[in-house]
XYZ file of N, CA, C and O in Angstrom:
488
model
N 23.492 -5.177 -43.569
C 22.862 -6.234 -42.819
C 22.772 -5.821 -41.345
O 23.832 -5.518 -40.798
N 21.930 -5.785 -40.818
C 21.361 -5.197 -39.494
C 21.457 -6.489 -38.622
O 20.459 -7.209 -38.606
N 22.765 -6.932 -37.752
C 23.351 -7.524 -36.949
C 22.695 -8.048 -35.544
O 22.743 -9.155 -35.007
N 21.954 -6.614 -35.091
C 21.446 -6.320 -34.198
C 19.830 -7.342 -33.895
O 19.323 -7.555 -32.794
N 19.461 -7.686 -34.874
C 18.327 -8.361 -34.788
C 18.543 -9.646 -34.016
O 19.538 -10.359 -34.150
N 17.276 -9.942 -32.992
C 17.498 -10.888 -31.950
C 18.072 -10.590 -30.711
O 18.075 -11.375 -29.763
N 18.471 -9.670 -30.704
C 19.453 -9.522 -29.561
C 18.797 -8.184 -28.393
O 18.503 -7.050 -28.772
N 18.707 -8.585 -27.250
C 18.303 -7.803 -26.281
C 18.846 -6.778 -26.149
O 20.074 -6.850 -26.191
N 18.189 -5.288 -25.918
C 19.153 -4.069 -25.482
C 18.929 -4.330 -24.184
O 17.953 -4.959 -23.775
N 19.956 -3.788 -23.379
C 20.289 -3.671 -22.115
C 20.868 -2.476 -21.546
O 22.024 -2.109 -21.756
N 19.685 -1.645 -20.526
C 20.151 -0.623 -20.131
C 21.497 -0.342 -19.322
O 21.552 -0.997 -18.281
N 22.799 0.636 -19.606
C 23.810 0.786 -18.797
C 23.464 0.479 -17.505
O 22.465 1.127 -17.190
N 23.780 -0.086 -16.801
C 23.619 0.217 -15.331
C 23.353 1.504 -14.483
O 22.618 1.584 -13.498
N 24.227 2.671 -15.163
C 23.850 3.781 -14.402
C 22.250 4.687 -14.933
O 21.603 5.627 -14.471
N 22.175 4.143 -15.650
C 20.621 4.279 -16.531
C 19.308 3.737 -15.929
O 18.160 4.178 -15.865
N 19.852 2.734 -15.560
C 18.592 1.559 -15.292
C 18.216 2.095 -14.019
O 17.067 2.311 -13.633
N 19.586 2.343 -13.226
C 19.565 2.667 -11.605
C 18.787 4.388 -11.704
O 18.130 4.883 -10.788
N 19.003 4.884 -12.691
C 17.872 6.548 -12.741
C 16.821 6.224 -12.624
O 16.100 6.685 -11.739
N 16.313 5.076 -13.736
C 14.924 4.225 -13.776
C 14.659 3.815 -12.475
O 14.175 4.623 -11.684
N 14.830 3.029 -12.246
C 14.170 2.922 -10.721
C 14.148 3.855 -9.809
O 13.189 4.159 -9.100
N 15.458 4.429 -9.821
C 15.053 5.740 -8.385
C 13.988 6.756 -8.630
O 13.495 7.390 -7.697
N 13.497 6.979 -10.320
C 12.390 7.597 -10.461
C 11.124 7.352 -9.761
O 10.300 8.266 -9.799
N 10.808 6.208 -9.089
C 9.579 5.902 -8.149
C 9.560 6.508 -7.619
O 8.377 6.708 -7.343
N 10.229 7.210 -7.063
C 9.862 8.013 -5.712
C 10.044 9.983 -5.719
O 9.879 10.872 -4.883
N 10.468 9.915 -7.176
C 10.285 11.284 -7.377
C 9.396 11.384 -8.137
O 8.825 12.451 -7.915
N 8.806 10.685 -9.183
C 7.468 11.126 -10.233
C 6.607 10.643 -9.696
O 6.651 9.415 -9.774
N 5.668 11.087 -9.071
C 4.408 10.557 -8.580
C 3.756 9.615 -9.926
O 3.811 10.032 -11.083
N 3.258 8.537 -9.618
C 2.130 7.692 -10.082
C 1.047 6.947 -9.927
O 0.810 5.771 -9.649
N 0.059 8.525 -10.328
C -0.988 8.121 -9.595
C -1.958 7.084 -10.450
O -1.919 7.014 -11.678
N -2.788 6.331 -9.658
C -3.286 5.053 -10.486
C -2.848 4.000 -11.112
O -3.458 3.299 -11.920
N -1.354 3.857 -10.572
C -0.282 2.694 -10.958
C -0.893 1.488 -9.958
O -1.027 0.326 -10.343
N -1.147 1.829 -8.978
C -1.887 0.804 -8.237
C -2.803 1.112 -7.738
O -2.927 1.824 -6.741
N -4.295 0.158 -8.946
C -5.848 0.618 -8.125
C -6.074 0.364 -7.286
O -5.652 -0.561 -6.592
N -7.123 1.434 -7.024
C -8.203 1.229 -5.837
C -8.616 -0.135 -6.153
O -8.797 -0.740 -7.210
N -8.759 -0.588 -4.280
C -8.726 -1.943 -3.904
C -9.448 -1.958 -2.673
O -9.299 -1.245 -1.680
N -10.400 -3.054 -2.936
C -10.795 -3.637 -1.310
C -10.422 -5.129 -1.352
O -10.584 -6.047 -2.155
N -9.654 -4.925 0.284
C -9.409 -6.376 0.386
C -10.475 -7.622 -0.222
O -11.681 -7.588 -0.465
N -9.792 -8.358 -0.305
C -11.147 -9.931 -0.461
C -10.984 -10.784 0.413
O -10.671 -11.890 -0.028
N -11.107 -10.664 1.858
C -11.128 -11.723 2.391
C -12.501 -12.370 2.665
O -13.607 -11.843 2.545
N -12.226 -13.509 3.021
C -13.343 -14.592 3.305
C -14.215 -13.750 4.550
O -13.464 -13.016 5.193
N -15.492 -13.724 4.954
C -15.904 -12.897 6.372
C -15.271 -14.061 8.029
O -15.842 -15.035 8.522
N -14.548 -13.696 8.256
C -14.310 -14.213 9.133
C -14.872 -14.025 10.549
O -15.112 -12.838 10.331
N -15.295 -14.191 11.844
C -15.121 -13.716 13.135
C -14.662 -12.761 13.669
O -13.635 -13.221 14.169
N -14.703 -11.765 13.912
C -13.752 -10.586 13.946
C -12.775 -9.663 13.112
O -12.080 -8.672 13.334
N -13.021 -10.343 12.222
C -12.355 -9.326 10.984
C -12.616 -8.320 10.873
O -13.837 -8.431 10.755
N -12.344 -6.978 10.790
C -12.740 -5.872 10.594
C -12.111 -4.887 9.523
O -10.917 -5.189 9.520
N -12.248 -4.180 8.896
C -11.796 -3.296 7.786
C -11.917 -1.853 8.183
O -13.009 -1.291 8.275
N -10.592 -1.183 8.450
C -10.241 -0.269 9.014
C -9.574 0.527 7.507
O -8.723 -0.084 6.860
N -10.138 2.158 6.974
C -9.556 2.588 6.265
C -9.473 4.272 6.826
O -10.198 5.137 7.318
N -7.812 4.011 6.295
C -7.170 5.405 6.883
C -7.230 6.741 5.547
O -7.508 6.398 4.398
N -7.042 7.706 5.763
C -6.742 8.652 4.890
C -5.047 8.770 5.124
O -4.598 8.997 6.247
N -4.227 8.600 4.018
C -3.006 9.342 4.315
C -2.319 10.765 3.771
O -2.352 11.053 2.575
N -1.870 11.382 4.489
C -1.656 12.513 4.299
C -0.579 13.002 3.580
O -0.465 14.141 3.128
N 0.456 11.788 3.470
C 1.781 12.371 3.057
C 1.131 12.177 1.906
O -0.022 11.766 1.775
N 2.251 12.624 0.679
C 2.643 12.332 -0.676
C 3.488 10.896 -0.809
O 4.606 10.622 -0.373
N 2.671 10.190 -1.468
C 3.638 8.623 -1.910
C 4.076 8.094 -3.427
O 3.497 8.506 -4.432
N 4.636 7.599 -3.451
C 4.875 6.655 -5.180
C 4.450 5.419 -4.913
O 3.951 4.950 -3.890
N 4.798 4.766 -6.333
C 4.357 3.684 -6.443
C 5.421 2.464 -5.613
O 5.128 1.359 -5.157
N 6.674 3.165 -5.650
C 7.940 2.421 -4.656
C 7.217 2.459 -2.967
O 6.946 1.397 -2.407
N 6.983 3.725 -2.332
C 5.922 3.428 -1.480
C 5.005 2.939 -0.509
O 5.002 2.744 0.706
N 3.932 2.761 -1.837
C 3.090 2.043 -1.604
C 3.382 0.280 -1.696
O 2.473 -0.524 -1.488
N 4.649 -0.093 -2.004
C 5.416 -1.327 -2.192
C 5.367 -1.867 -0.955
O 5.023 -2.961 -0.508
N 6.040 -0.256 -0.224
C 6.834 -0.783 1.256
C 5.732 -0.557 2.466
O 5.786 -0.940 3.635
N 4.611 0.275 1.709
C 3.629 0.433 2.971
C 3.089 -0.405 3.371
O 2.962 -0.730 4.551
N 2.553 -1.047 2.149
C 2.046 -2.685 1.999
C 2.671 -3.924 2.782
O 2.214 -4.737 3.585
N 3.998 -3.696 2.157
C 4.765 -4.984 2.969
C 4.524 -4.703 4.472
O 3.856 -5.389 5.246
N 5.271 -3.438 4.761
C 5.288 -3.081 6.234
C 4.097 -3.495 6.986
O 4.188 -4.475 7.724
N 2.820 -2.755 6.862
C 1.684 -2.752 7.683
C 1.065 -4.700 7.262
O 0.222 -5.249 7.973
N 1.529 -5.207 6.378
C 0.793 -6.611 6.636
C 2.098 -7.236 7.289
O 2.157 -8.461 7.187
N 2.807 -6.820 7.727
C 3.768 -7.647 8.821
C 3.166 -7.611 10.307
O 3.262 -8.488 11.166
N 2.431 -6.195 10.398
C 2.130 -6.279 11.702
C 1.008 -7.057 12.423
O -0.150 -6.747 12.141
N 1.160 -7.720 13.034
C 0.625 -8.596 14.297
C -0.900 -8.253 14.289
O -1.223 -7.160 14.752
N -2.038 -9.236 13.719
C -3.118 -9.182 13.250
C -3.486 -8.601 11.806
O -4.609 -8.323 11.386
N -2.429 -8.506 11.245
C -3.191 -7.819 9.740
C -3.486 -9.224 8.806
O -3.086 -10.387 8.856
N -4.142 -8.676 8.184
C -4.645 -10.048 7.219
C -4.718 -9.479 5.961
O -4.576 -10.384 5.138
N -4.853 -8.543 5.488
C -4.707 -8.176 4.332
C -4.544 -6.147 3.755
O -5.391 -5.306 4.053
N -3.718 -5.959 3.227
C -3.651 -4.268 3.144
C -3.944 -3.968 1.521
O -3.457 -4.791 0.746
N -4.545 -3.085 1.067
C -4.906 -2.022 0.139
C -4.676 -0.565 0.250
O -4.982 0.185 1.176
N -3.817 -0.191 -1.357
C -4.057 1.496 -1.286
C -4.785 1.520 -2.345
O -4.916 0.701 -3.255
N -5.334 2.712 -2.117
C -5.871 3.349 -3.461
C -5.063 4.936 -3.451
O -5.207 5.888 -2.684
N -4.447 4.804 -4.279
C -3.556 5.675 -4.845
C -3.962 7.041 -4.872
O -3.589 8.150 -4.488
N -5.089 6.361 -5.623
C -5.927 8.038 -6.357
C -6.488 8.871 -5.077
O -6.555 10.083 -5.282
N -6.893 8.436 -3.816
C -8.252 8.860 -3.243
C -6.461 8.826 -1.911
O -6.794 9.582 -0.998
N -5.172 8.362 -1.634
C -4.823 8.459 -0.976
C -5.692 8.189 0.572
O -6.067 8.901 1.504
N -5.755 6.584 0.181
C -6.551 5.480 1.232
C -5.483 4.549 1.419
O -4.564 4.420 0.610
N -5.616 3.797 2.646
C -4.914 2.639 3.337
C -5.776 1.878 3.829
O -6.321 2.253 4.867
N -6.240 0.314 3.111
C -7.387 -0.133 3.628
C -6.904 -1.550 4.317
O -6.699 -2.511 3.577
N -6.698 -1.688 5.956
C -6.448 -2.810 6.413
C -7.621 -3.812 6.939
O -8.368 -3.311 7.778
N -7.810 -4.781 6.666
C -8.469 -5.810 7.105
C -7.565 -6.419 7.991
O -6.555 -7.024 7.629
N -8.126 -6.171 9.784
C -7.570 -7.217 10.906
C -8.109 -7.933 11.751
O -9.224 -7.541 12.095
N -7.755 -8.812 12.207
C -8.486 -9.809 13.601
C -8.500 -8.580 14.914
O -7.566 -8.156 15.594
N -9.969 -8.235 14.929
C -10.221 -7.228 15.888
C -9.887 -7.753 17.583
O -9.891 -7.096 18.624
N -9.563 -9.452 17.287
C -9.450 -9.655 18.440
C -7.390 -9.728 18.920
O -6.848 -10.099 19.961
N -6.888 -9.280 17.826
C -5.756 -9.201 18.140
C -5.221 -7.323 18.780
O -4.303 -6.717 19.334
N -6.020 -7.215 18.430
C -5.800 -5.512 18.570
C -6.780 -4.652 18.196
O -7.373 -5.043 17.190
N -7.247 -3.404 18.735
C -7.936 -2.299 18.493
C -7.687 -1.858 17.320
O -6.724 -2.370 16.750
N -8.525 -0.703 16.548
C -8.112 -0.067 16.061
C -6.870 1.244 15.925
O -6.070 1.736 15.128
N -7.423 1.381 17.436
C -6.692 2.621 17.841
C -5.213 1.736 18.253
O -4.286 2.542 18.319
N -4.942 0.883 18.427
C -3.516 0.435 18.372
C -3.009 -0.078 17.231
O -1.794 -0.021 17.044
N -3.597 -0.479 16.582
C -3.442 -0.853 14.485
C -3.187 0.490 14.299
O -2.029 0.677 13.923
N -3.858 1.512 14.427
C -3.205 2.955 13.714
C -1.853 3.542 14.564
O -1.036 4.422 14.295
N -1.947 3.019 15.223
C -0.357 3.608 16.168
C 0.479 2.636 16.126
O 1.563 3.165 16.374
N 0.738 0.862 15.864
C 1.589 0.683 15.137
C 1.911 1.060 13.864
O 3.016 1.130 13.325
N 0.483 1.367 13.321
C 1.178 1.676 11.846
C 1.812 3.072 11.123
O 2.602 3.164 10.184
N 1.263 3.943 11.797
C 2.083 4.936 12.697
C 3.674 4.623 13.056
O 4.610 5.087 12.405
N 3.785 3.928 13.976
C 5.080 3.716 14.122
C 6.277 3.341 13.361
O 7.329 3.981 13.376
N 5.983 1.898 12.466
C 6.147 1.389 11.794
C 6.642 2.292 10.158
O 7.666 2.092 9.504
N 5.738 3.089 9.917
C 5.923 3.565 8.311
C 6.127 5.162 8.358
O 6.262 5.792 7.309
N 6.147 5.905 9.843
C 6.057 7.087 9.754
C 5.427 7.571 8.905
O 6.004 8.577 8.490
N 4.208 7.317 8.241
C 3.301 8.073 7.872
C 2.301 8.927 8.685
O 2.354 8.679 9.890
N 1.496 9.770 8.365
C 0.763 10.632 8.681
C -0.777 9.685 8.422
O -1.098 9.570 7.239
N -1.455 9.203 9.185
C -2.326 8.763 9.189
C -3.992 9.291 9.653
O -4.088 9.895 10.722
N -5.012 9.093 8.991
C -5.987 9.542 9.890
C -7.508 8.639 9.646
O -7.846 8.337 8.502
N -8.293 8.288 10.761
C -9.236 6.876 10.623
C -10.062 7.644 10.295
O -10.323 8.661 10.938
N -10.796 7.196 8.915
C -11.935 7.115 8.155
C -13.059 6.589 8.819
O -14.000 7.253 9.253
N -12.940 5.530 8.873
C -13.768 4.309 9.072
C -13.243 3.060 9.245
O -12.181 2.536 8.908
N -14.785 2.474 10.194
C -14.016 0.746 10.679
C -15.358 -0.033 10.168
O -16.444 0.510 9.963
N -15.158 -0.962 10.058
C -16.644 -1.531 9.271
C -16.600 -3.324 9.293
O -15.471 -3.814 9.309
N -17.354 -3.929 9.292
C -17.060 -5.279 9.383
C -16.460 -5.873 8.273
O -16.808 -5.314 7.233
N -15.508 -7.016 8.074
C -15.182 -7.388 6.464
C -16.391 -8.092 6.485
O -17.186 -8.404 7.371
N -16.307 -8.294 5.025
C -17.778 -8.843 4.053
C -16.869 -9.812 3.430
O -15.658 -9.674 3.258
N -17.704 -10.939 3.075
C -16.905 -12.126 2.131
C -16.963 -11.551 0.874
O -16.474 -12.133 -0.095
């Protein structure tokens, strides 16, 4: 009689904890698609996309995300994994571009470089 039925396996702890720290050593690419923001067209909104240079995971792109939409005018952030893009939508009237890429720069120590700036579209 097979006991086991119903019952959840549960990884050891020191198992689970390999599992996760794997984010950041196995690359995964296309774990999170290519994306353009959706914001509404606002007044000054603008859509600024960077090329990044480093190598990232999907852990990452978690924290790049969080990070760069903390900063002061962002309204919305996108990566695309595959193409190694950073696509911010900000209130152009809170800041330049060229100071959006040097906080974000600051902020994530990444290696950054401007693509393009373009108006957001609804």
């Amino acid at each position: 009689m097979n006991t086991s039925r119903g019952r959840r396996r549960v990884l050891p702890g020191g198992l689970a904890a390999a599992v996760v720290a794997l984010c950041c050593v196995v690359p995964l690419p296309g774990l999170i698609p290519a994306a353009r923001p959706a914001v509404p067209a606002e007044a000054g909104l603008k859509v600024a996309v960077f090329s990044i240079e480093s190598p990232f995971c999907s852990g990452c792109v978690a924290g790049l995300k969080a990070t760069v939409g903390e900063l002061e005018g962002v309204k919305e952030v996108a990566v695309d994994v595959e193409n190694h893009r950073l696509i911010v939508t900000f209130d152009e009237a809170g800041r330049t571009v060229e100071a959006l890429q040097q906080a974000i720069v600051e902020a994530t120590s990444f290696k950054i470089r401007l693509i393009e700036v373009r108006k957001a579209t609804g």
